[in-house]
mmCIF file with all atom_site columns, C-alpha atoms in Angstrom:
data_model
loop_
_atom_site.group_PDB
_atom_site.id
_atom_site.type_symbol
_atom_site.label_atom_id
_atom_site.label_alt_id
_atom_site.label_comp_id
_atom_site.label_asym_id
_atom_site.label_entity_id
_atom_site.label_seq_id
_atom_site.pdbx_PDB_ins_code
_atom_site.Cartn_x
_atom_site.Cartn_y
_atom_site.Cartn_z
_atom_site.occupancy
_atom_site.B_iso_or_equiv
_atom_site.pdbx_formal_charge
_atom_site.auth_seq_id
_atom_site.auth_comp_id
_atom_site.auth_asym_id
_atom_site.auth_atom_id
_atom_site.pdbx_PDB_model_num
ATOM 1   C CA . GLN A 1 1   ? -14.141 -11.274 20.544  1.00 0.00 ? 1   GLN A CA 1
ATOM 2   C CA . VAL A 1 2   ? -13.108 -12.195 16.675  1.00 0.00 ? 2   VAL A CA 1
ATOM 3   C CA . GLN A 1 3   ? -9.704  -11.380 16.599  1.00 0.00 ? 3   GLN A CA 1
ATOM 4   C CA . LEU A 1 4   ? -7.524  -12.401 12.883  1.00 0.00 ? 4   LEU A CA 1
ATOM 5   C CA . GLN A 1 5   ? -3.431  -12.198 12.933  1.00 0.00 ? 5   GLN A CA 1
ATOM 6   C CA . GLU A 1 6   ? -1.471  -12.371 9.508   1.00 0.00 ? 6   GLU A CA 1
ATOM 7   C CA . SER A 1 7   ? 1.965   -14.055 9.728   1.00 0.00 ? 7   SER A CA 1
ATOM 8   C CA . GLY A 1 8   ? 4.058   -15.286 6.919   1.00 0.00 ? 8   GLY A CA 1
ATOM 9   C CA . PRO A 1 9   ? 7.703   -13.515 5.658   1.00 0.00 ? 9   PRO A CA 1
ATOM 10  C CA . GLY A 1 10  ? 8.747   -10.216 5.465   1.00 0.00 ? 10  GLY A CA 1
ATOM 11  C CA . LEU A 1 11  ? 10.747  -10.092 2.377   1.00 0.00 ? 11  LEU A CA 1
ATOM 12  C CA . VAL A 1 12  ? 10.017  -12.412 -0.512  1.00 0.00 ? 12  VAL A CA 1
ATOM 13  C CA . LYS A 1 13  ? 12.273  -12.012 -3.611  1.00 0.00 ? 13  LYS A CA 1
ATOM 14  C CA . PRO A 1 14  ? 11.053  -11.081 -7.236  1.00 0.00 ? 14  PRO A CA 1
ATOM 15  C CA . SER A 1 15  ? 9.395   -13.877 -9.205  1.00 0.00 ? 15  SER A CA 1
ATOM 16  C CA . GLU A 1 16  ? 8.831   -16.134 -6.141  1.00 0.00 ? 16  GLU A CA 1
ATOM 17  C CA . THR A 1 17  ? 5.183   -17.051 -4.425  1.00 0.00 ? 17  THR A CA 1
ATOM 18  C CA . LEU A 1 18  ? 4.531   -14.802 -1.274  1.00 0.00 ? 18  LEU A CA 1
ATOM 19  C CA . SER A 1 19  ? 2.772   -16.786 0.709   1.00 0.00 ? 19  SER A CA 1
ATOM 20  C CA . LEU A 1 20  ? 0.511   -15.949 4.181   1.00 0.00 ? 20  LEU A CA 1
ATOM 21  C CA . THR A 1 21  ? -1.406  -17.341 6.708   1.00 0.00 ? 21  THR A CA 1
ATOM 22  C CA . CYS A 1 22  ? -4.557  -15.415 8.909   1.00 0.00 ? 22  CYS A CA 1
ATOM 23  C CA . ALA A 1 23  ? -5.356  -17.479 11.604  1.00 0.00 ? 23  ALA A CA 1
ATOM 24  C CA . VAL A 1 24  ? -8.834  -16.579 13.206  1.00 0.00 ? 24  VAL A CA 1
ATOM 25  C CA . PHE A 1 25  ? -9.699  -16.642 16.733  1.00 0.00 ? 25  PHE A CA 1
ATOM 26  C CA . GLY A 1 26  ? -12.864 -16.319 18.260  1.00 0.00 ? 26  GLY A CA 1
ATOM 27  C CA . TYR A 1 27  ? -15.580 -17.556 15.897  1.00 0.00 ? 27  TYR A CA 1
ATOM 28  C CA . SER A 1 28  ? -15.093 -20.761 13.525  1.00 0.00 ? 28  SER A CA 1
ATOM 29  C CA . ILE A 1 29  ? -14.727 -20.198 10.035  1.00 0.00 ? 29  ILE A CA 1
ATOM 30  C CA . SER A 1 30  ? -17.486 -22.649 8.976   1.00 0.00 ? 30  SER A CA 1
ATOM 31  C CA . SER A 1 31  ? -19.728 -21.140 10.610  1.00 0.00 ? 31  SER A CA 1
ATOM 32  C CA . GLY A 1 32  ? -19.666 -18.191 8.102   1.00 0.00 ? 32  GLY A CA 1
ATOM 33  C CA . TYR A 1 33  ? -18.989 -15.111 6.683   1.00 0.00 ? 33  TYR A CA 1
ATOM 34  C CA . TYR A 1 34  ? -16.457 -14.978 3.598   1.00 0.00 ? 34  TYR A CA 1
ATOM 35  C CA . TRP A 1 35  ? -12.717 -14.063 4.765   1.00 0.00 ? 35  TRP A CA 1
ATOM 36  C CA . GLY A 1 36  ? -10.245 -12.347 2.779   1.00 0.00 ? 36  GLY A CA 1
ATOM 37  C CA . TRP A 1 37  ? -7.210  -10.028 1.778   1.00 0.00 ? 37  TRP A CA 1
ATOM 38  C CA . ILE A 1 38  ? -6.843  -6.732  1.289   1.00 0.00 ? 38  ILE A CA 1
ATOM 39  C CA . ARG A 1 39  ? -3.369  -5.216  0.602   1.00 0.00 ? 39  ARG A CA 1
ATOM 40  C CA . GLN A 1 40  ? -1.930  -1.346  1.298   1.00 0.00 ? 40  GLN A CA 1
ATOM 41  C CA . PRO A 1 41  ? 1.452   -0.730  -0.672  1.00 0.00 ? 41  PRO A CA 1
ATOM 42  C CA . PRO A 1 42  ? 3.457   1.986   1.209   1.00 0.00 ? 42  PRO A CA 1
ATOM 43  C CA . GLY A 1 43  ? 1.811   6.155   1.257   1.00 0.00 ? 43  GLY A CA 1
ATOM 44  C CA . LYS A 1 44  ? -1.244  4.359   -0.733  1.00 0.00 ? 44  LYS A CA 1
ATOM 45  C CA . GLY A 1 45  ? -4.879  3.511   -0.839  1.00 0.00 ? 45  GLY A CA 1
ATOM 46  C CA . LEU A 1 46  ? -6.356  -0.124  -0.213  1.00 0.00 ? 46  LEU A CA 1
ATOM 47  C CA . GLU A 1 47  ? -6.578  -2.769  -2.537  1.00 0.00 ? 47  GLU A CA 1
ATOM 48  C CA . TRP A 1 48  ? -9.462  -5.472  -2.532  1.00 0.00 ? 48  TRP A CA 1
ATOM 49  C CA . ILE A 1 49  ? -7.301  -8.723  -3.410  1.00 0.00 ? 49  ILE A CA 1
ATOM 50  C CA . GLY A 1 50  ? -10.018 -11.083 -2.757  1.00 0.00 ? 50  GLY A CA 1
ATOM 51  C CA . ASN A 1 51  ? -12.235 -13.335 -0.475  1.00 0.00 ? 51  ASN A CA 1
ATOM 52  C CA . MET A 1 52  ? -13.967 -16.821 -0.284  1.00 0.00 ? 52  MET A CA 1
ATOM 53  C CA . PHE A 1 53  ? -16.655 -18.662 1.459   1.00 0.00 ? 53  PHE A CA 1
ATOM 54  C CA . HIS A 1 54  ? -15.800 -21.467 3.638   1.00 0.00 ? 54  HIS A CA 1
ATOM 55  C CA . SER A 1 55  ? -17.564 -23.774 1.263   1.00 0.00 ? 55  SER A CA 1
ATOM 56  C CA . GLY A 1 56  ? -15.690 -22.881 -1.824  1.00 0.00 ? 56  GLY A CA 1
ATOM 57  C CA . SER A 1 57  ? -17.112 -19.877 -3.505  1.00 0.00 ? 57  SER A CA 1
ATOM 58  C CA . THR A 1 58  ? -14.403 -17.666 -4.611  1.00 0.00 ? 58  THR A CA 1
ATOM 59  C CA . TYR A 1 59  ? -13.736 -14.248 -5.530  1.00 0.00 ? 59  TYR A CA 1
ATOM 60  C CA . TYR A 1 60  ? -10.909 -12.508 -6.868  1.00 0.00 ? 60  TYR A CA 1
ATOM 61  C CA . ASN A 1 61  ? -9.666  -9.103  -8.048  1.00 0.00 ? 61  ASN A CA 1
ATOM 62  C CA . PRO A 1 62  ? -9.566  -9.203  -11.605 1.00 0.00 ? 62  PRO A CA 1
ATOM 63  C CA . SER A 1 63  ? -6.205  -7.490  -12.245 1.00 0.00 ? 63  SER A CA 1
ATOM 64  C CA . LEU A 1 64  ? -4.422  -10.361 -9.768  1.00 0.00 ? 64  LEU A CA 1
ATOM 65  C CA . GLU A 1 65  ? -6.839  -13.263 -10.387 1.00 0.00 ? 65  GLU A CA 1
ATOM 66  C CA . SER A 1 66  ? -3.914  -15.378 -12.740 1.00 0.00 ? 66  SER A CA 1
ATOM 67  C CA . ARG A 1 67  ? -1.610  -14.938 -9.697  1.00 0.00 ? 67  ARG A CA 1
ATOM 68  C CA . VAL A 1 68  ? -3.430  -15.526 -6.613  1.00 0.00 ? 68  VAL A CA 1
ATOM 69  C CA . THR A 1 69  ? -5.057  -18.340 -5.080  1.00 0.00 ? 69  THR A CA 1
ATOM 70  C CA . ILE A 1 70  ? -7.158  -17.854 -1.217  1.00 0.00 ? 70  ILE A CA 1
ATOM 71  C CA . SER A 1 71  ? -7.757  -21.061 0.295   1.00 0.00 ? 71  SER A CA 1
ATOM 72  C CA . VAL A 1 72  ? -9.330  -21.640 3.581   1.00 0.00 ? 72  VAL A CA 1
ATOM 73  C CA . ASP A 1 73  ? -8.270  -24.797 6.135   1.00 0.00 ? 73  ASP A CA 1
ATOM 74  C CA . THR A 1 74  ? -11.773 -24.675 8.471   1.00 0.00 ? 74  THR A CA 1
ATOM 75  C CA . SER A 1 75  ? -9.792  -27.765 10.116  1.00 0.00 ? 75  SER A CA 1
ATOM 76  C CA . LYS A 1 76  ? -6.696  -25.289 11.501  1.00 0.00 ? 76  LYS A CA 1
ATOM 77  C CA . ASN A 1 77  ? -9.737  -22.285 11.428  1.00 0.00 ? 77  ASN A CA 1
ATOM 78  C CA . GLN A 1 78  ? -7.507  -20.275 8.688   1.00 0.00 ? 78  GLN A CA 1
ATOM 79  C CA . VAL A 1 79  ? -6.981  -18.227 5.510   1.00 0.00 ? 79  VAL A CA 1
ATOM 80  C CA . SER A 1 80  ? -4.291  -18.131 3.128   1.00 0.00 ? 80  SER A CA 1
ATOM 81  C CA . LEU A 1 81  ? -2.888  -16.032 0.710   1.00 0.00 ? 81  LEU A CA 1
ATOM 82  C CA . LYS A 1 82  ? -0.874  -16.843 -2.319  1.00 0.00 ? 82  LYS A CA 1
ATOM 83  C CA . LEU A 1 83  ? 0.276   -14.452 -4.731  1.00 0.00 ? 83  LEU A CA 1
ATOM 84  C CA . SER A 1 84  ? 3.211   -16.083 -7.410  1.00 0.00 ? 84  SER A CA 1
ATOM 85  C CA . SER A 1 85  ? 5.462   -14.167 -9.552  1.00 0.00 ? 85  SER A CA 1
ATOM 86  C CA . VAL A 1 86  ? 5.757   -11.196 -7.626  1.00 0.00 ? 86  VAL A CA 1
ATOM 87  C CA . THR A 1 87  ? 7.739   -8.054  -8.192  1.00 0.00 ? 87  THR A CA 1
ATOM 88  C CA . ALA A 1 88  ? 8.454   -4.855  -6.351  1.00 0.00 ? 88  ALA A CA 1
ATOM 89  C CA . ALA A 1 89  ? 4.436   -3.796  -6.786  1.00 0.00 ? 89  ALA A CA 1
ATOM 90  C CA . ASP A 1 90  ? 3.604   -6.243  -4.716  1.00 0.00 ? 90  ASP A CA 1
ATOM 91  C CA . THR A 1 91  ? 5.083   -4.639  -1.803  1.00 0.00 ? 91  THR A CA 1
ATOM 92  C CA . ALA A 1 92  ? 2.306   -3.806  0.467   1.00 0.00 ? 92  ALA A CA 1
ATOM 93  C CA . VAL A 1 93  ? 0.975   -4.560  4.226   1.00 0.00 ? 93  VAL A CA 1
ATOM 94  C CA . TYR A 1 94  ? -1.224  -6.949  3.593   1.00 0.00 ? 94  TYR A CA 1
ATOM 95  C CA . TYR A 1 95  ? -4.305  -6.996  5.841   1.00 0.00 ? 95  TYR A CA 1
ATOM 96  C CA . CYS A 1 96  ? -6.720  -10.207 6.431   1.00 0.00 ? 96  CYS A CA 1
ATOM 97  C CA . ALA A 1 97  ? -10.521 -9.556  7.148   1.00 0.00 ? 97  ALA A CA 1
ATOM 98  C CA . ARG A 1 98  ? -14.148 -10.890 7.628   1.00 0.00 ? 98  ARG A CA 1
ATOM 99  C CA . PHE A 1 99  ? -16.183 -9.902  4.972   1.00 0.00 ? 99  PHE A CA 1
ATOM 100 C CA . THR A 1 100 ? -19.913 -9.453  6.097   1.00 0.00 ? 100 THR A CA 1
ATOM 101 C CA . ARG A 1 101 ? -22.775 -9.500  3.618   1.00 0.00 ? 101 ARG A CA 1
ATOM 102 C CA . TYR A 1 102 ? -22.397 -6.655  0.981   1.00 0.00 ? 102 TYR A CA 1
ATOM 103 C CA . ASP A 1 103 ? -18.651 -7.066  1.043   1.00 0.00 ? 103 ASP A CA 1
ATOM 104 C CA . ALA A 1 104 ? -18.001 -4.681  4.287   1.00 0.00 ? 104 ALA A CA 1
ATOM 105 C CA . CYS A 1 105 ? -15.044 -5.672  6.154   1.00 0.00 ? 105 CYS A CA 1
ATOM 106 C CA . ASP A 1 106 ? -16.630 -5.417  9.867   1.00 0.00 ? 106 ASP A CA 1
ATOM 107 C CA . ILE A 1 107 ? -13.051 -7.170  11.505  1.00 0.00 ? 107 ILE A CA 1
ATOM 108 C CA . TRP A 1 108 ? -9.328  -6.933  9.901   1.00 0.00 ? 108 TRP A CA 1
ATOM 109 C CA . GLY A 1 109 ? -5.945  -8.813  11.463  1.00 0.00 ? 109 GLY A CA 1
ATOM 110 C CA . GLN A 1 110 ? -3.276  -5.907  12.419  1.00 0.00 ? 110 GLN A CA 1
ATOM 111 C CA . GLY A 1 111 ? -1.556  -6.432  8.961   1.00 0.00 ? 111 GLY A CA 1
ATOM 112 C CA . THR A 1 112 ? 1.476   -7.629  7.977   1.00 0.00 ? 112 THR A CA 1
ATOM 113 C CA . MET A 1 113 ? 4.319   -5.810  5.650   1.00 0.00 ? 113 MET A CA 1
ATOM 114 C CA . VAL A 1 114 ? 5.900   -7.936  2.808   1.00 0.00 ? 114 VAL A CA 1
ATOM 115 C CA . THR A 1 115 ? 8.684   -6.324  0.718   1.00 0.00 ? 115 THR A CA 1
ATOM 116 C CA . VAL A 1 116 ? 9.523   -7.913  -2.472  1.00 0.00 ? 116 VAL A CA 1
ATOM 117 C CA . SER A 1 117 ? 13.668  -7.305  -3.348  1.00 0.00 ? 117 SER A CA 1
ATOM 118 C CA . SER A 1 118 ? 16.260  -9.888  -4.045  1.00 0.00 ? 118 SER A CA 1
ATOM 119 C CA . GLN B 2 1   ? -6.817  4.514   -10.761 1.00 0.00 ? 1   GLN B CA 1
ATOM 120 C CA . SER B 2 2   ? -9.734  3.653   -7.987  1.00 0.00 ? 2   SER B CA 1
ATOM 121 C CA . VAL B 2 3   ? -12.640 2.505   -8.988  1.00 0.00 ? 3   VAL B CA 1
ATOM 122 C CA . LEU B 2 4   ? -14.326 4.570   -6.417  1.00 0.00 ? 4   LEU B CA 1
ATOM 123 C CA . THR B 2 5   ? -13.612 8.202   -6.669  1.00 0.00 ? 5   THR B CA 1
ATOM 124 C CA . GLN B 2 6   ? -13.226 10.622  -3.713  1.00 0.00 ? 6   GLN B CA 1
ATOM 125 C CA . PRO B 2 7   ? -11.507 14.076  -2.605  1.00 0.00 ? 7   PRO B CA 1
ATOM 126 C CA . PRO B 2 8   ? -7.525  13.564  -1.796  1.00 0.00 ? 8   PRO B CA 1
ATOM 127 C CA . SER B 2 9   ? -8.365  15.320  1.386   1.00 0.00 ? 9   SER B CA 1
ATOM 128 C CA . VAL B 2 10  ? -10.764 17.607  3.296   1.00 0.00 ? 10  VAL B CA 1
ATOM 129 C CA . SER B 2 11  ? -10.543 20.158  6.405   1.00 0.00 ? 11  SER B CA 1
ATOM 130 C CA . ALA B 2 12  ? -12.338 21.662  9.134   1.00 0.00 ? 12  ALA B CA 1
ATOM 131 C CA . ALA B 2 13  ? -11.945 23.092  12.496  1.00 0.00 ? 13  ALA B CA 1
ATOM 132 C CA . PRO B 2 14  ? -12.570 21.361  15.764  1.00 0.00 ? 14  PRO B CA 1
ATOM 133 C CA . GLY B 2 15  ? -16.501 21.127  16.004  1.00 0.00 ? 15  GLY B CA 1
ATOM 134 C CA . GLN B 2 16  ? -17.369 21.419  12.706  1.00 0.00 ? 16  GLN B CA 1
ATOM 135 C CA . LYS B 2 17  ? -18.884 19.364  10.131  1.00 0.00 ? 17  LYS B CA 1
ATOM 136 C CA . VAL B 2 18  ? -17.304 17.500  7.484   1.00 0.00 ? 18  VAL B CA 1
ATOM 137 C CA . THR B 2 19  ? -18.631 15.609  4.534   1.00 0.00 ? 19  THR B CA 1
ATOM 138 C CA . ILE B 2 20  ? -16.268 13.123  2.357   1.00 0.00 ? 20  ILE B CA 1
ATOM 139 C CA . SER B 2 21  ? -17.512 12.060  -0.963  1.00 0.00 ? 21  SER B CA 1
ATOM 140 C CA . CYS B 2 22  ? -17.372 9.131   -2.666  1.00 0.00 ? 22  CYS B CA 1
ATOM 141 C CA . SER B 2 23  ? -18.571 8.750   -6.327  1.00 0.00 ? 23  SER B CA 1
ATOM 142 C CA . GLY B 2 24  ? -19.122 5.626   -8.558  1.00 0.00 ? 24  GLY B CA 1
ATOM 143 C CA . SER B 2 25  ? -21.237 4.220   -11.171 1.00 0.00 ? 25  SER B CA 1
ATOM 144 C CA . SER B 2 26  ? -24.600 1.938   -11.423 1.00 0.00 ? 26  SER B CA 1
ATOM 145 C CA . SER B 2 27  ? -21.974 -1.315  -11.964 1.00 0.00 ? 27  SER B CA 1
ATOM 146 C CA . ASN B 2 28  ? -21.025 -0.814  -8.097  1.00 0.00 ? 28  ASN B CA 1
ATOM 147 C CA . ILE B 2 29  ? -22.469 2.088   -5.617  1.00 0.00 ? 29  ILE B CA 1
ATOM 148 C CA . GLY B 2 30  ? -25.306 2.545   -8.287  1.00 0.00 ? 30  GLY B CA 1
ATOM 149 C CA . ASN B 2 31  ? -26.523 -1.062  -7.231  1.00 0.00 ? 31  ASN B CA 1
ATOM 150 C CA . ASN B 2 32  ? -25.014 -2.170  -3.766  1.00 0.00 ? 32  ASN B CA 1
ATOM 151 C CA . TYR B 2 33  ? -24.357 -1.380  -0.088  1.00 0.00 ? 33  TYR B CA 1
ATOM 152 C CA . VAL B 2 34  ? -21.346 0.895   0.639   1.00 0.00 ? 34  VAL B CA 1
ATOM 153 C CA . SER B 2 35  ? -19.329 0.922   3.535   1.00 0.00 ? 35  SER B CA 1
ATOM 154 C CA . TRP B 2 36  ? -17.001 3.220   5.269   1.00 0.00 ? 36  TRP B CA 1
ATOM 155 C CA . TYR B 2 37  ? -13.654 2.715   7.081   1.00 0.00 ? 37  TYR B CA 1
ATOM 156 C CA . GLN B 2 38  ? -11.237 5.166   9.047   1.00 0.00 ? 38  GLN B CA 1
ATOM 157 C CA . GLN B 2 39  ? -7.726  4.581   9.323   1.00 0.00 ? 39  GLN B CA 1
ATOM 158 C CA . LEU B 2 40  ? -5.733  6.364   11.885  1.00 0.00 ? 40  LEU B CA 1
ATOM 159 C CA . PRO B 2 41  ? -1.717  6.498   11.439  1.00 0.00 ? 41  PRO B CA 1
ATOM 160 C CA . GLY B 2 42  ? 0.021   3.649   11.172  1.00 0.00 ? 42  GLY B CA 1
ATOM 161 C CA . THR B 2 43  ? -3.470  1.008   12.310  1.00 0.00 ? 43  THR B CA 1
ATOM 162 C CA . ALA B 2 44  ? -5.491  -1.300  9.990   1.00 0.00 ? 44  ALA B CA 1
ATOM 163 C CA . PRO B 2 45  ? -8.149  0.393   8.774   1.00 0.00 ? 45  PRO B CA 1
ATOM 164 C CA . LYS B 2 46  ? -11.621 0.448   11.118  1.00 0.00 ? 46  LYS B CA 1
ATOM 165 C CA . LEU B 2 47  ? -15.169 -0.170  9.939   1.00 0.00 ? 47  LEU B CA 1
ATOM 166 C CA . LEU B 2 48  ? -17.214 3.288   10.746  1.00 0.00 ? 48  LEU B CA 1
ATOM 167 C CA . ILE B 2 49  ? -20.432 2.635   8.300   1.00 0.00 ? 49  ILE B CA 1
ATOM 168 C CA . TYR B 2 50  ? -22.360 -0.436  6.545   1.00 0.00 ? 50  TYR B CA 1
ATOM 169 C CA . ASP B 2 51  ? -24.858 -0.605  4.846   1.00 0.00 ? 51  ASP B CA 1
ATOM 170 C CA . ASN B 2 52  ? -25.042 2.480   3.268   1.00 0.00 ? 52  ASN B CA 1
ATOM 171 C CA . ASN B 2 53  ? -26.013 3.847   6.730   1.00 0.00 ? 53  ASN B CA 1
ATOM 172 C CA . LYS B 2 54  ? -25.695 1.647   9.793   1.00 0.00 ? 54  LYS B CA 1
ATOM 173 C CA . ARG B 2 55  ? -22.636 1.989   12.273  1.00 0.00 ? 55  ARG B CA 1
ATOM 174 C CA . PRO B 2 56  ? -21.497 -1.149  13.998  1.00 0.00 ? 56  PRO B CA 1
ATOM 175 C CA . SER B 2 57  ? -21.649 -1.298  17.815  1.00 0.00 ? 57  SER B CA 1
ATOM 176 C CA . GLY B 2 58  ? -19.128 1.507   19.211  1.00 0.00 ? 58  GLY B CA 1
ATOM 177 C CA . ILE B 2 59  ? -19.294 3.836   16.774  1.00 0.00 ? 59  ILE B CA 1
ATOM 178 C CA . PRO B 2 60  ? -20.861 7.089   17.788  1.00 0.00 ? 60  PRO B CA 1
ATOM 179 C CA . ASP B 2 61  ? -23.624 8.714   16.116  1.00 0.00 ? 61  ASP B CA 1
ATOM 180 C CA . ARG B 2 62  ? -20.802 11.988  14.943  1.00 0.00 ? 62  ARG B CA 1
ATOM 181 C CA . PHE B 2 63  ? -20.307 9.391   12.150  1.00 0.00 ? 63  PHE B CA 1
ATOM 182 C CA . SER B 2 64  ? -22.788 9.630   9.273   1.00 0.00 ? 64  SER B CA 1
ATOM 183 C CA . GLY B 2 65  ? -23.407 7.826   5.791   1.00 0.00 ? 65  GLY B CA 1
ATOM 184 C CA . SER B 2 66  ? -25.952 8.377   2.762   1.00 0.00 ? 66  SER B CA 1
ATOM 185 C CA . LYS B 2 67  ? -26.336 7.077   -0.586  1.00 0.00 ? 67  LYS B CA 1
ATOM 186 C CA . SER B 2 68  ? -27.710 8.803   -3.528  1.00 0.00 ? 68  SER B CA 1
ATOM 187 C CA . GLY B 2 69  ? -27.928 7.686   -6.688  1.00 0.00 ? 69  GLY B CA 1
ATOM 188 C CA . THR B 2 70  ? -24.433 6.418   -7.750  1.00 0.00 ? 70  THR B CA 1
ATOM 189 C CA . SER B 2 71  ? -22.792 8.458   -5.033  1.00 0.00 ? 71  SER B CA 1
ATOM 190 C CA . ALA B 2 72  ? -21.929 8.220   -1.037  1.00 0.00 ? 72  ALA B CA 1
ATOM 191 C CA . THR B 2 73  ? -21.123 10.527  1.828   1.00 0.00 ? 73  THR B CA 1
ATOM 192 C CA . LEU B 2 74  ? -19.547 10.008  4.889   1.00 0.00 ? 74  LEU B CA 1
ATOM 193 C CA . GLY B 2 75  ? -20.706 12.677  7.528   1.00 0.00 ? 75  GLY B CA 1
ATOM 194 C CA . ILE B 2 76  ? -18.677 13.357  10.639  1.00 0.00 ? 76  ILE B CA 1
ATOM 195 C CA . THR B 2 77  ? -19.957 16.268  12.765  1.00 0.00 ? 77  THR B CA 1
ATOM 196 C CA . GLY B 2 78  ? -18.228 18.100  15.957  1.00 0.00 ? 78  GLY B CA 1
ATOM 197 C CA . LEU B 2 79  ? -15.059 17.225  14.833  1.00 0.00 ? 79  LEU B CA 1
ATOM 198 C CA . GLN B 2 80  ? -12.198 16.377  16.941  1.00 0.00 ? 80  GLN B CA 1
ATOM 199 C CA . THR B 2 81  ? -8.422  16.419  16.688  1.00 0.00 ? 81  THR B CA 1
ATOM 200 C CA . GLY B 2 82  ? -8.593  12.048  17.229  1.00 0.00 ? 82  GLY B CA 1
ATOM 201 C CA . ASP B 2 83  ? -10.554 12.498  13.452  1.00 0.00 ? 83  ASP B CA 1
ATOM 202 C CA . GLU B 2 84  ? -7.574  13.054  12.094  1.00 0.00 ? 84  GLU B CA 1
ATOM 203 C CA . ALA B 2 85  ? -6.930  9.748   9.654   1.00 0.00 ? 85  ALA B CA 1
ATOM 204 C CA . ASP B 2 86  ? -7.631  8.214   6.354   1.00 0.00 ? 86  ASP B CA 1
ATOM 205 C CA . TYR B 2 87  ? -11.295 7.674   4.997   1.00 0.00 ? 87  TYR B CA 1
ATOM 206 C CA . TYR B 2 88  ? -12.119 4.894   2.467   1.00 0.00 ? 88  TYR B CA 1
ATOM 207 C CA . CYS B 2 89  ? -15.608 3.828   0.645   1.00 0.00 ? 89  CYS B CA 1
ATOM 208 C CA . GLY B 2 90  ? -15.941 0.119   -0.403  1.00 0.00 ? 90  GLY B CA 1
ATOM 209 C CA . THR B 2 91  ? -18.305 -1.180  -1.737  1.00 0.00 ? 91  THR B CA 1
ATOM 210 C CA . TRP B 2 92  ? -19.408 -4.493  -4.105  1.00 0.00 ? 92  TRP B CA 1
ATOM 211 C CA . ASP B 2 93  ? -18.740 -4.289  -8.051  1.00 0.00 ? 93  ASP B CA 1
ATOM 212 C CA . TYR B 2 94  ? -21.084 -6.702  -10.018 1.00 0.00 ? 94  TYR B CA 1
ATOM 213 C CA . SER B 2 95  ? -19.166 -5.874  -13.321 1.00 0.00 ? 95  SER B CA 1
ATOM 214 C CA . LEU B 2 96  ? -16.117 -7.007  -11.993 1.00 0.00 ? 96  LEU B CA 1
ATOM 215 C CA . SER B 2 97  ? -17.078 -9.107  -9.606  1.00 0.00 ? 97  SER B CA 1
ATOM 216 C CA . ALA B 2 98  ? -14.461 -8.080  -7.104  1.00 0.00 ? 98  ALA B CA 1
ATOM 217 C CA . GLY B 2 99  ? -14.896 -5.580  -4.116  1.00 0.00 ? 99  GLY B CA 1
ATOM 218 C CA . VAL B 2 100 ? -13.555 -1.694  -4.569  1.00 0.00 ? 100 VAL B CA 1
ATOM 219 C CA . PHE B 2 101 ? -12.371 0.737   -2.596  1.00 0.00 ? 101 PHE B CA 1
ATOM 220 C CA . GLY B 2 102 ? -12.181 4.378   -3.435  1.00 0.00 ? 102 GLY B CA 1
ATOM 221 C CA . GLY B 2 103 ? -8.994  5.850   -3.705  1.00 0.00 ? 103 GLY B CA 1
ATOM 222 C CA . GLY B 2 104 ? -9.416  7.290   0.255   1.00 0.00 ? 104 GLY B CA 1
ATOM 223 C CA . THR B 2 105 ? -9.571  10.873  2.034   1.00 0.00 ? 105 THR B CA 1
ATOM 224 C CA . LYS B 2 106 ? -7.350  12.414  4.055   1.00 0.00 ? 106 LYS B CA 1
ATOM 225 C CA . LEU B 2 107 ? -9.064  14.296  6.915   1.00 0.00 ? 107 LEU B CA 1
ATOM 226 C CA . THR B 2 108 ? -6.927  17.217  8.586   1.00 0.00 ? 108 THR B CA 1
ATOM 227 C CA . VAL B 2 109 ? -8.589  18.612  11.784  1.00 0.00 ? 109 VAL B CA 1
ATOM 228 C CA . LEU B 2 110 ? -7.192  22.533  11.765  1.00 0.00 ? 110 LEU B CA 1
#
């Protein structure tokens, strides 16, 4: 059974960099699929952040592309997210997900709440 | 403003059928497969439908998906109170080279 578990600071100061990690259990990232992130501001809908194939192909939401970096560490079987220059608008629950062909997310983490505040 | 358009809310009585629409364009729904997600209160989204009309293992056949042109539809029959949730459509957008979601539809089972 494949499971994803997000971790990282729950509070980040404005202008700093948000860093999250997603540990993947029950499946080797290097075996395939895209892996990435989706977020959900409080009371709002889902926003696609980006994803990455283990070999390096990466796609980002154009509205976040200048600030976001997604990376995969196959040795640790982890996916990471870095979002720089954060503002209050980046406050959200951040979900890690596995992306199947045609971009369907078949496995989700439980999500981690990140608040941007001084 | 979401790239895909969904009605904010729908409602129906227990046992009835409801449909949720998702409208897009030729750069997304019109040329790609659509997926649907159910998000129960306080939980992560769950994949209900992928590749327009396929159900993952464990999803009951009360849930169905279809696509026509630049629109997709999620159907739920035999509504149960446990189906009360937010539902999202999603697909790939070739113009953006990124995934996109609808704004979500809140289902109320009266």
